[in-house]
Amino acid sequence: MRVLVTGGAGYIGSHTIVELLRQGHDVCAVDNFDNSSPVVLDRIQELTNRTLTFHQTDIRDTAAMTDIVAGFAPDAVIHFAGLKAVGESEAEPLRYYDVNNGGTVSLLTAMDAAGCKRVVFSSSATVYGEPVYLPFDENHPCQPSNVYGRTKYFAEEILRNWQSATDGACAVLLRYFNPVGAHPSGRIGEDPRDVPNNLMPFVAQVAVGRRAALSVFGNDYGTHDGTGVRDYIHVVDLALAHIAALDFAARNEGTEAFNIGTGQGYSVLDMVSAFSRASGRDIPYKIESRRPGDIATSLADPSRANAQLGWRATHDLDDMCASTWNWQSTNPNGYGDG
Ligand code: NAD
Ligand code: WQD
């Protein structure tokens, strides 16, 4: 298949491109490096021994995107490009709506011009908001509680409306739970620009000595040890879910949402002890107050993806921690090391 990947230099995009190239697909990637580094492109090609086409372009530039889509003539698009920091989205809502929603409209306009009718979209479990019941299935009400979550929900709606107005189109909405881990080679991984917002990269930076201690945001939740429970999913499993989704999009018409998680929950302290085991390092931490907007537990029911995509997560918590540690310890400053 010929696959156009937006946000291809990012964390999840780069891991997905590796799996696409490995399986013999042809890839054209687009990224403006707003939150990524060009170094990742060399690493992808080195890991796969294959080349990819790349354009440094903003997805909101509809004229440029139209030329790129027409020139590459993809069978399908995987749309990762977007902004993803919850706190920043509350401070800069218009930028988030512009990139995540305006960018999606721009991409679909370019796809329409070239007659490309299949898209796989990076959505998020954050579209569900506060749980009404757990685990979340795809019919759970969507009541996102922050601007970032709303941009993901609105993008889903944009895709749904585009698909129903476009003969023969298919939109697959992948609602990721908590992506963690790195490629087992240690050559690509997650490289946050500033202080990490997410648990796993923060823990990894404490283990490698870049930060003194982890702040655990609350130990008074109704969970087995009082700390927040999440459904962590290995990024290579997540990458493979996109390939299964491309396959699904090639065989079906319509809009379908799928939870991409394991169905297994771990607390913050479970993650700290698993990472400490994998790295052989102490992870100092202090208990602090709850982070505003956090929920106690987020857990996927992944059975729809298991049944309809024929996809299932196979990596366990030890794989998630060992691969993160391999990446972090061999690239202590991420792609900044070149
Ligand atoms: P990332 O920031 O590493 O990757 C996103 C990429 O998009 C970056 O390389 C960035 O430079 C690029 N980009 C941003 N704005 C752009 C624009 N206007 N034009 C072109 N490129 C642009 O993030 P990620 O973790 O790989 O996430 C990928 C997608 O998955 C995002 O849409 C995110 O919302 C979604 N998602 C991520 C998580 C997570 O926890 N990582 C969870 C659920 C959903
Ligand atoms: C996990 C747990 C924290 C950092 C976020 C987004 C979501 C999605 C994934 C994109 C929670 C605790 C964290 C720290 C801590 N992203 N924690 N100390 O909040 O489940 O989801 O990323 O779509 O939209 O909201 O993930 O990794 O930030 O937190 O104690 O320094 O770790 O309170 O219980 P979250 P996270």
PDB file of N, CA, C and O in Angstrom, residues 13 15 116 120 122 148 161-162 164 198 208 218 279 311 325 334:
ATOM      1  N   GLY A  13       4.138   8.267  15.306  1.00  0.00           N
ATOM      2  CA  GLY A  13       4.316   8.223  13.846  1.00  0.00           C
ATOM      3  C   GLY A  13       5.596   7.510  13.452  1.00  0.00           C
ATOM      4  O   GLY A  13       5.595   6.673  12.534  1.00  0.00           O
ATOM      5  N   HIS A  15       7.349   5.230  15.068  1.00  0.00           N
ATOM      6  CA  HIS A  15       7.269   3.783  15.302  1.00  0.00           C
ATOM      7  C   HIS A  15       6.356   3.110  14.276  1.00  0.00           C
ATOM      8  O   HIS A  15       6.602   1.974  13.860  1.00  0.00           O
ATOM      9  N   CYS A 116      -8.493  10.544  -2.562  1.00  0.00           N
ATOM     10  CA  CYS A 116      -8.070   9.554  -1.545  1.00  0.00           C
ATOM     11  C   CYS A 116      -9.189   9.433  -0.498  1.00  0.00           C
ATOM     12  O   CYS A 116      -9.633  10.435   0.061  1.00  0.00           O
ATOM     13  N   VAL A 120      -6.930   6.823   8.667  1.00  0.00           N
ATOM     14  CA  VAL A 120      -6.855   6.290  10.035  1.00  0.00           C
ATOM     15  C   VAL A 120      -6.433   7.463  10.913  1.00  0.00           C
ATOM     16  O   VAL A 120      -5.429   8.119  10.622  1.00  0.00           O
ATOM     17  N   SER A 122      -5.566   9.367  14.702  1.00  0.00           N
ATOM     18  CA  SER A 122      -5.093   9.270  16.089  1.00  0.00           C
ATOM     19  C   SER A 122      -6.068   9.956  17.012  1.00  0.00           C
ATOM     20  O   SER A 122      -5.947  11.159  17.265  1.00  0.00           O
ATOM     21  N   TYR A 148      -7.957  20.022  24.780  1.00  0.00           N
ATOM     22  CA  TYR A 148      -7.316  18.994  23.948  1.00  0.00           C
ATOM     23  C   TYR A 148      -8.308  17.874  23.618  1.00  0.00           C
ATOM     24  O   TYR A 148      -8.457  17.473  22.457  1.00  0.00           O
ATOM     25  N   ASN A 161     -18.424  13.210   9.448  1.00  0.00           N
ATOM     26  CA  ASN A 161     -19.244  13.950   8.470  1.00  0.00           C
ATOM     27  C   ASN A 161     -18.636  13.869   7.076  1.00  0.00           C
ATOM     28  O   ASN A 161     -19.351  13.719   6.082  1.00  0.00           O
ATOM     29  N   TRP A 162     -17.307  13.990   6.992  1.00  0.00           N
ATOM     30  CA  TRP A 162     -16.617  13.869   5.689  1.00  0.00           C
ATOM     31  C   TRP A 162     -16.891  12.497   5.094  1.00  0.00           C
ATOM     32  O   TRP A 162     -17.247  12.375   3.911  1.00  0.00           O
ATOM     33  N   SER A 164     -19.350  10.390   5.638  1.00  0.00           N
ATOM     34  CA  SER A 164     -20.707  10.089   5.167  1.00  0.00           C
ATOM     35  C   SER A 164     -21.064  10.899   3.925  1.00  0.00           C
ATOM     36  O   SER A 164     -21.977  10.520   3.183  1.00  0.00           O
ATOM     37  N   ASN A 198       3.844  13.601  30.891  1.00  0.00           N
ATOM     38  CA  ASN A 198       3.349  12.234  31.093  1.00  0.00           C
ATOM     39  C   ASN A 198       4.243  11.461  32.051  1.00  0.00           C
ATOM     40  O   ASN A 198       5.436  11.744  32.190  1.00  0.00           O
ATOM     41  N   VAL A 208      17.480   8.089  34.765  1.00  0.00           N
ATOM     42  CA  VAL A 208      18.756   8.374  34.099  1.00  0.00           C
ATOM     43  C   VAL A 208      19.504   9.547  34.761  1.00  0.00           C
ATOM     44  O   VAL A 208      20.619   9.877  34.373  1.00  0.00           O
ATOM     45  N   GLY A 218      -1.169  12.454  43.880  1.00  0.00           N
ATOM     46  CA  GLY A 218      -2.289  11.953  44.679  1.00  0.00           C
ATOM     47  C   GLY A 218      -2.164  10.485  45.015  1.00  0.00           C
ATOM     48  O   GLY A 218      -1.825   9.664  44.158  1.00  0.00           O
ATOM     49  N   SER A 279      15.337  -1.022  35.132  1.00  0.00           N
ATOM     50  CA  SER A 279      16.524  -0.161  34.977  1.00  0.00           C
ATOM     51  C   SER A 279      17.599  -0.472  36.007  1.00  0.00           C
ATOM     52  O   SER A 279      18.745  -0.047  35.852  1.00  0.00           O
ATOM     53  N   TRP A 311      -6.558  -7.509  15.862  1.00  0.00           N
ATOM     54  CA  TRP A 311      -5.351  -6.977  16.517  1.00  0.00           C
ATOM     55  C   TRP A 311      -5.448  -7.180  18.025  1.00  0.00           C
ATOM     56  O   TRP A 311      -6.532  -7.110  18.600  1.00  0.00           O
ATOM     57  N   TRP A 325      13.718   2.049  28.958  1.00  0.00           N
ATOM     58  CA  TRP A 325      15.028   2.220  29.593  1.00  0.00           C
ATOM     59  C   TRP A 325      16.152   2.097  28.560  1.00  0.00           C
ATOM     60  O   TRP A 325      17.129   2.855  28.583  1.00  0.00           O
ATOM     61  N   GLY A 334      17.789  12.319  24.398  1.00  0.00           N
ATOM     62  CA  GLY A 334      16.888  12.095  23.268  1.00  0.00           C
ATOM     63  C   GLY A 334      17.622  12.305  21.943  1.00  0.00           C
ATOM     64  O   GLY A 334      18.799  11.988  21.809  1.00  0.00           O
TER      65      GLY A 334
END
